PDB file of C-alpha atoms in Angstrom:
ATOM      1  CA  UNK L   6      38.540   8.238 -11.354  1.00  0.00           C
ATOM      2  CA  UNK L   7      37.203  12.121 -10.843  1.00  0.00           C
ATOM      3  CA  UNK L   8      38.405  14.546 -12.807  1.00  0.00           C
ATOM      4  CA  UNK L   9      38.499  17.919 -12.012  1.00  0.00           C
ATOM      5  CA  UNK L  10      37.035  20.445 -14.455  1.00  0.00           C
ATOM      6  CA  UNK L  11      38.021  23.689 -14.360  1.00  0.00           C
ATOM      7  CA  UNK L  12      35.068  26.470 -14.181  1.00  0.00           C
ATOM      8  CA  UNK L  13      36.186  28.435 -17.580  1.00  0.00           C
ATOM      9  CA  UNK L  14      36.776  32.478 -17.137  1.00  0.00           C
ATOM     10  CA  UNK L  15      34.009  34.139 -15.720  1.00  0.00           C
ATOM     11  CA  UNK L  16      32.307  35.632 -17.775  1.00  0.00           C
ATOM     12  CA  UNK L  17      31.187  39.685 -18.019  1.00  0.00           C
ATOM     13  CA  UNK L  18      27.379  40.407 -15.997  1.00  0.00           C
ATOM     14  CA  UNK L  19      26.398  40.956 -19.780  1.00  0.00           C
ATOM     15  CA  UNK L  20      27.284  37.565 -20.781  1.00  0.00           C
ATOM     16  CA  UNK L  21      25.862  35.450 -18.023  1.00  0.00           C
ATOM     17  CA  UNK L  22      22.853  33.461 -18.137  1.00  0.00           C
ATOM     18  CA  UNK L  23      20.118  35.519 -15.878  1.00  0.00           C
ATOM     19  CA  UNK L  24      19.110  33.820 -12.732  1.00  0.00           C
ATOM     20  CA  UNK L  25      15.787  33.296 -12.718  1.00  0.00           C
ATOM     21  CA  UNK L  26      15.149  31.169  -9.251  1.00  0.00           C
ATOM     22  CA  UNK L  27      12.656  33.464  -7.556  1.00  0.00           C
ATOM     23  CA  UNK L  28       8.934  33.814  -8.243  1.00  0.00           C
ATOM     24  CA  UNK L  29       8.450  36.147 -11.224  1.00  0.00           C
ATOM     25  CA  UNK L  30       5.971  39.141  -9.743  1.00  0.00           C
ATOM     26  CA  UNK L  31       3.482  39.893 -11.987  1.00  0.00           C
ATOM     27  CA  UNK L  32      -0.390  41.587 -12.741  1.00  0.00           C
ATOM     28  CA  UNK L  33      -3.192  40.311 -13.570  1.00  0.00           C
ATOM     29  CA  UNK L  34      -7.062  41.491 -14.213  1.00  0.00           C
ATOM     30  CA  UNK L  35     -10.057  38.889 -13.744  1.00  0.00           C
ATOM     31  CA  UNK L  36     -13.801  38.711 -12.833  1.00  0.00           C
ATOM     32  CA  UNK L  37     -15.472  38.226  -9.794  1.00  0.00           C
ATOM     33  CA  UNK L  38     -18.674  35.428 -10.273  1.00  0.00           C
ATOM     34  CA  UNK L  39     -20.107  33.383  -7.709  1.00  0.00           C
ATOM     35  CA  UNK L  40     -17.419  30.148  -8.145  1.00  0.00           C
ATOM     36  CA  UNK L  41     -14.467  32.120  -8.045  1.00  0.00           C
ATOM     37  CA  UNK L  42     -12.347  34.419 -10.202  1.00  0.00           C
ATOM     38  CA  UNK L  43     -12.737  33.865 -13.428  1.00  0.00           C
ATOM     39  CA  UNK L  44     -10.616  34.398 -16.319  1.00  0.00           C
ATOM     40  CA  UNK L  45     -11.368  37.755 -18.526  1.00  0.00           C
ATOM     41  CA  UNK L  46     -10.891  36.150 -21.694  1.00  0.00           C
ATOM     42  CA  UNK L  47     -11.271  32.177 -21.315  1.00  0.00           C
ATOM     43  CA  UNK L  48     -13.594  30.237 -19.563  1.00  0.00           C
ATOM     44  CA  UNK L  49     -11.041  29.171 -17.074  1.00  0.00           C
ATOM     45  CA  UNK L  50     -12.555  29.580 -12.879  1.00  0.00           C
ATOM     46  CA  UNK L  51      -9.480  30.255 -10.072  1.00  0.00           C
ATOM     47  CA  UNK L  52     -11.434  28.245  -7.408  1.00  0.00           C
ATOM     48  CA  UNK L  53      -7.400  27.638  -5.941  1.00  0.00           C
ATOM     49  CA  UNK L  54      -4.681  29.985  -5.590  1.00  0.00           C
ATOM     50  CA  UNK L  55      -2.415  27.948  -7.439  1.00  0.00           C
ATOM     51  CA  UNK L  56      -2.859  27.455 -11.246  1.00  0.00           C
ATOM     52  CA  UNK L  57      -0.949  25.077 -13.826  1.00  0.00           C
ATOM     53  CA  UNK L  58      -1.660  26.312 -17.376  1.00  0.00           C
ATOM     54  CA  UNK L  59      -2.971  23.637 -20.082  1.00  0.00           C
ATOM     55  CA  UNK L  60      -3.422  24.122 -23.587  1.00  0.00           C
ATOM     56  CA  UNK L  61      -6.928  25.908 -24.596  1.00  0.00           C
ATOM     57  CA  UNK L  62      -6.044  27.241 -28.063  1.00  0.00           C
ATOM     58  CA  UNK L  63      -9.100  25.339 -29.335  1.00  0.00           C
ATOM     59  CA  UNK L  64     -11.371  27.758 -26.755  1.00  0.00           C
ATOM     60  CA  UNK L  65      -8.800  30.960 -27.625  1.00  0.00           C
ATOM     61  CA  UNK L  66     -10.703  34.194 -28.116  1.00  0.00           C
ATOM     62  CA  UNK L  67      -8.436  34.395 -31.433  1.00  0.00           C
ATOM     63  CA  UNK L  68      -9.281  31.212 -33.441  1.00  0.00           C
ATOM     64  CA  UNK L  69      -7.356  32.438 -36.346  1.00  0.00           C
ATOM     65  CA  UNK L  70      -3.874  33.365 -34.530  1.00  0.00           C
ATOM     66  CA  UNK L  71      -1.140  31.586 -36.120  1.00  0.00           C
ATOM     67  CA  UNK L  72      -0.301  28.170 -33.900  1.00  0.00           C
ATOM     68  CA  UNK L  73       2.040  25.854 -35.301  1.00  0.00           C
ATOM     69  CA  UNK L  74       2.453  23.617 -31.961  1.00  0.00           C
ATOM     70  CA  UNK L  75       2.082  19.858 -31.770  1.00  0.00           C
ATOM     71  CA  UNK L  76      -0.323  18.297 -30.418  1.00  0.00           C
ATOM     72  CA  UNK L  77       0.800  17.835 -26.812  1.00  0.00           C
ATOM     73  CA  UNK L  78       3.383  20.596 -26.234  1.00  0.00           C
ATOM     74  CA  UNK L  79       4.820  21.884 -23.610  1.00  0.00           C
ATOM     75  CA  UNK L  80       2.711  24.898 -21.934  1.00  0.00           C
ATOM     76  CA  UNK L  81       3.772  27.492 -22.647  1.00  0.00           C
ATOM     77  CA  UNK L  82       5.244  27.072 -26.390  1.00  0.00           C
ATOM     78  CA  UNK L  83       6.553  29.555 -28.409  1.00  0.00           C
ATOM     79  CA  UNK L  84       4.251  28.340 -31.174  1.00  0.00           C
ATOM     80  CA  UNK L  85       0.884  28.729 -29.402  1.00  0.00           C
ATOM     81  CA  UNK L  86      -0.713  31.368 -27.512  1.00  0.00           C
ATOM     82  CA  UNK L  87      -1.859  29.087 -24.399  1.00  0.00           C
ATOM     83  CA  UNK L  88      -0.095  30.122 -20.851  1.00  0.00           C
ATOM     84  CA  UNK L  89      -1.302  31.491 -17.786  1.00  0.00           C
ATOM     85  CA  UNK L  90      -1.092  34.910 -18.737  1.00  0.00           C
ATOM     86  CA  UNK L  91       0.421  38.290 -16.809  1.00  0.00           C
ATOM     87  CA  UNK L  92       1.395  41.982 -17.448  1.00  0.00           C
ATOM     88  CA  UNK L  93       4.175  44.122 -16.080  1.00  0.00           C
ATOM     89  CA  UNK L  94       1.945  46.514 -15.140  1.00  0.00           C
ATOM     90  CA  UNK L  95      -1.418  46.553 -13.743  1.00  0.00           C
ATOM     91  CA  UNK L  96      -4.772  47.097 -15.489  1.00  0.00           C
ATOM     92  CA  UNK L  97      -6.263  50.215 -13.110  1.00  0.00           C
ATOM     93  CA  UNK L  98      -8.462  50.874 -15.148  1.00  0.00           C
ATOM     94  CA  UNK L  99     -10.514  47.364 -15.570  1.00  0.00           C
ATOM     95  CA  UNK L 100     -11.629  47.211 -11.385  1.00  0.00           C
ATOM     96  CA  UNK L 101     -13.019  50.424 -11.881  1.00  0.00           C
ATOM     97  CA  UNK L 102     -15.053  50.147 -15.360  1.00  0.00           C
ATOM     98  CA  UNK L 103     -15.806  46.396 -14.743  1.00  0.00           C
ATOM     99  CA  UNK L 104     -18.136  45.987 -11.903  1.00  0.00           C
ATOM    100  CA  UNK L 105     -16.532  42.434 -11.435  1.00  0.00           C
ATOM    101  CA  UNK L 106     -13.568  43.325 -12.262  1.00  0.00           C
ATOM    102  CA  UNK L 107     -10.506  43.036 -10.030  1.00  0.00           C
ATOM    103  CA  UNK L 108      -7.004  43.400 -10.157  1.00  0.00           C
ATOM    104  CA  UNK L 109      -4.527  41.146  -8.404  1.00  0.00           C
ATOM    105  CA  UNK L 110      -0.864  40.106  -7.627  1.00  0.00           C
ATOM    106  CA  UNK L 111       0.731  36.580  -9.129  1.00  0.00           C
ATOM    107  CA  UNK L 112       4.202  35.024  -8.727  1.00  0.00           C
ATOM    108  CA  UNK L 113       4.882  32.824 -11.268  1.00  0.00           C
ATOM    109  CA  UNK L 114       7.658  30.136 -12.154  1.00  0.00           C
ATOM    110  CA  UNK L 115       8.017  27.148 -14.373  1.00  0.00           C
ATOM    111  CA  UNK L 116       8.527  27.603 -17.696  1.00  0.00           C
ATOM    112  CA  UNK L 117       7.558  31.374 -18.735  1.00  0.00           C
ATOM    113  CA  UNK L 118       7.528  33.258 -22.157  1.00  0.00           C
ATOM    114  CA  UNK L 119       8.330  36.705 -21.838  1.00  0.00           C
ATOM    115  CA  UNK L 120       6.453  39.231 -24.679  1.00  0.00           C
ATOM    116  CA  UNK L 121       6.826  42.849 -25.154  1.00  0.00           C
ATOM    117  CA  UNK L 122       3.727  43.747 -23.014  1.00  0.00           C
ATOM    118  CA  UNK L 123       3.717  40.992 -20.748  1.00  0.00           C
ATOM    119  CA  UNK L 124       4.287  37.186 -20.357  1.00  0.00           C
ATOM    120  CA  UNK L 125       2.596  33.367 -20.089  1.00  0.00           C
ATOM    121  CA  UNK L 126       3.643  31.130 -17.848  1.00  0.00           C
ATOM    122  CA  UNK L 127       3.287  27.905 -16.584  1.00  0.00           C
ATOM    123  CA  UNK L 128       2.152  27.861 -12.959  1.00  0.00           C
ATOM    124  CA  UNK L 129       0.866  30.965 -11.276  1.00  0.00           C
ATOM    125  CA  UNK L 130      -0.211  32.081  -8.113  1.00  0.00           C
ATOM    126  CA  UNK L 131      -2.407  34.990  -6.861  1.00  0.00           C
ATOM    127  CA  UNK L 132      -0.526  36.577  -3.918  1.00  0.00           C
ATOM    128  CA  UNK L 133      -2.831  39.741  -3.544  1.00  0.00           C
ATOM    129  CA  UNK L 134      -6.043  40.838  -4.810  1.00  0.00           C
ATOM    130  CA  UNK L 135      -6.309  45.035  -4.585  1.00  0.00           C
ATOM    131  CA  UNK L 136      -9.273  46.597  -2.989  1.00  0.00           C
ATOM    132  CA  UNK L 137     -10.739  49.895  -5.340  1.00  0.00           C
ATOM    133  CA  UNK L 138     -12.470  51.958  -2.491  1.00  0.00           C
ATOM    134  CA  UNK L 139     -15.477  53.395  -4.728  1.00  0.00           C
ATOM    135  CA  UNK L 140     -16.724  49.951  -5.370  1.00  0.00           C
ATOM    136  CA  UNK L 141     -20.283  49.105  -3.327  1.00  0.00           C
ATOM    137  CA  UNK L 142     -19.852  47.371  -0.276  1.00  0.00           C
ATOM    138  CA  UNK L 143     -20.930  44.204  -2.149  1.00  0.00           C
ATOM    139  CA  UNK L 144     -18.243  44.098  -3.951  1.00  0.00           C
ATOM    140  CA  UNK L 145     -15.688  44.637  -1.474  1.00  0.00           C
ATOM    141  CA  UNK L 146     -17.355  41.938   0.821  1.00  0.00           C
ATOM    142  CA  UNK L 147     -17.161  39.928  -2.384  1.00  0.00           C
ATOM    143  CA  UNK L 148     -13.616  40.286  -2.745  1.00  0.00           C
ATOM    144  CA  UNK L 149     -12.655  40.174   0.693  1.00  0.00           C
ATOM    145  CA  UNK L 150     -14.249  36.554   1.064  1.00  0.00           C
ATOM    146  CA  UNK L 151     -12.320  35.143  -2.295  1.00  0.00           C
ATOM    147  CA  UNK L 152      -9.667  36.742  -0.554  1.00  0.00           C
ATOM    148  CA  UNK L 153     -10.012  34.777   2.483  1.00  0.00           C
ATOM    149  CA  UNK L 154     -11.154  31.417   0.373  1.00  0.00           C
ATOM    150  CA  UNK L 155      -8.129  32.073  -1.215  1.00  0.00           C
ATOM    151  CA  UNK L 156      -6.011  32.603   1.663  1.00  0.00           C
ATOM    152  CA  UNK L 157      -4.561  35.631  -0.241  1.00  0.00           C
ATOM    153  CA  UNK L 158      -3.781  39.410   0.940  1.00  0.00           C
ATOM    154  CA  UNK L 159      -5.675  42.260   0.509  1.00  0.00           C
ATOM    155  CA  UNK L 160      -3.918  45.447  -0.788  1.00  0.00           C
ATOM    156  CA  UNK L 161      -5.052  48.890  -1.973  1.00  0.00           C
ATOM    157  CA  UNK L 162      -5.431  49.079  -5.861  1.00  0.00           C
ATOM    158  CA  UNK L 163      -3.212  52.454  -5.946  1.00  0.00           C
ATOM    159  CA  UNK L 164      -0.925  50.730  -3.500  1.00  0.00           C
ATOM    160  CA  UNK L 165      -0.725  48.013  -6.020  1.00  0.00           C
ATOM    161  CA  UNK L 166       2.803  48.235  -7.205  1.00  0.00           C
ATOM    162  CA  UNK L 167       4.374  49.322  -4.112  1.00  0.00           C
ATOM    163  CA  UNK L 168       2.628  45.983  -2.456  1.00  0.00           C
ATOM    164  CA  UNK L 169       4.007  43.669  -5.571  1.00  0.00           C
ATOM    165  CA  UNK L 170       7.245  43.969  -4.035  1.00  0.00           C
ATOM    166  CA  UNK L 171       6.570  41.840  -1.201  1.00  0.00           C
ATOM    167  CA  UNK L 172       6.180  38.903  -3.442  1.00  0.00           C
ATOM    168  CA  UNK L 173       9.043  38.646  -5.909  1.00  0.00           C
ATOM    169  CA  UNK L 174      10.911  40.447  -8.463  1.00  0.00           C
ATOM    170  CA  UNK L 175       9.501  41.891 -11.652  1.00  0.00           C
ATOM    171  CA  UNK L 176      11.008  40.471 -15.038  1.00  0.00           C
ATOM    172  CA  UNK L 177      14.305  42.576 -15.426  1.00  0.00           C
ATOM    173  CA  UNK L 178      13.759  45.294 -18.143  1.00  0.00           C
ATOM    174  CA  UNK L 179      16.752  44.105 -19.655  1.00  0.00           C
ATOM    175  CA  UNK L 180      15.023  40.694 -20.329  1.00  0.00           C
ATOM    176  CA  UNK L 181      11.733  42.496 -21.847  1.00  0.00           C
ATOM    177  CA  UNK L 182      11.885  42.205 -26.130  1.00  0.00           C
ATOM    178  CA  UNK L 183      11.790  45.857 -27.756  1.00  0.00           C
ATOM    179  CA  UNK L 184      12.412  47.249 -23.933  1.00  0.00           C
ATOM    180  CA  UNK L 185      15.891  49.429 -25.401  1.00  0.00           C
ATOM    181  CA  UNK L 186      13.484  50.253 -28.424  1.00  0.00           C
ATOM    182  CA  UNK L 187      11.432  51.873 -26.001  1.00  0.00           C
ATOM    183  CA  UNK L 188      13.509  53.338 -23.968  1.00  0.00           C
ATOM    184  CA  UNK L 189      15.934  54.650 -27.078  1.00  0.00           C
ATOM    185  CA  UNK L 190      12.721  55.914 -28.623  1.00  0.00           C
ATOM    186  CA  UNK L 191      12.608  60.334 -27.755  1.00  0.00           C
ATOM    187  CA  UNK L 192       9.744  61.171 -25.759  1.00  0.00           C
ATOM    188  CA  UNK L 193       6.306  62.514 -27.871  1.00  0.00           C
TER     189      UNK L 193
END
């Protein structure tokens, strides 16, 4: 026998669960070297454009941040720091101080931790990589080709933002710990 279950009241937009099915759109900053992109702060290569996170506390650049995962967990965990790691808003500064340094677009899904200045998740892709037009002509060829390796676009790195768009939504502010501190906070 089926029984029919009623759906309960709806519920208020403030109440509700978020849905969370697209790609989360996203920033992130890494190096340019001769295998790939590479990580800024772990030895980690992007020789694909799709990346599953796994555990590398052990290899962290903070040995002595507080962990108190099992061995084993599930990546990411609220109790380590591992994750595939993203911002809400792009370094513009790093591709132009860093002479490997570029900038690029991810979508991410799977399990994701959202922090107040950005998030870890666990799978990412890069979408885009951004161009910075002062950099030599060796570095743009060398972008261009990880680009096309990659089989990623190519955007401008002040059209950055504007171009994120094309892949997915941004984390709703809403979602974002301390975001209402911020915003409730008067202007300096």
């Amino acid at each position: 026998m089926i029984e029919e279950v009623s759906p309960g009241r709806p519920l208020p937009a403030a109440e509700r669960a978020p849905d969370l099915i697209e790609p989360i759109v996203a920033f992130r900053s890494w190096r340019v070297v001769e295998e790939g992109l590479r990580s800024v702060y772990l030895p980690v290569l992007w020789t694909a454009r799709d990346m599953t996170a796994a555990c590398m506390c052990s290899e962290s650049p903070d040995p002595d941040a507080p962990r108190t995962a099992v061995p084993g967990h599930a990546v990411p965990d609220r109790a380590c720091t591992c994750g595939i790691y993203a911002y809400y808003e792009p370094d513009l500064n790093f591709p132009t101080v860093d002479h490997r340094g570029v900038a690029g677009i991810v979508s991410l899904w799977g399990s994701i931790e959202v922090h107040e200045e950005g998030m870890r998740a666990e799978h990412a892709r890069v979408e885009a990589l951004a161009l910075y037009s002062r950099w030599t002509i060796r570095q743009l060829d060398a972008v261009r080709a990880l680009a096309r390796d990659l089989g990623v676009d190519l955007v401008d790195l002040d059209d950055i933002v504007d171009a994120a768009r094309r892949y997915g939504r941004p984390v709703a502010p809403e979602l974002v710990p301390g975001a209402a501190t911020r915003e409730a906070q008067p202007a300096r």
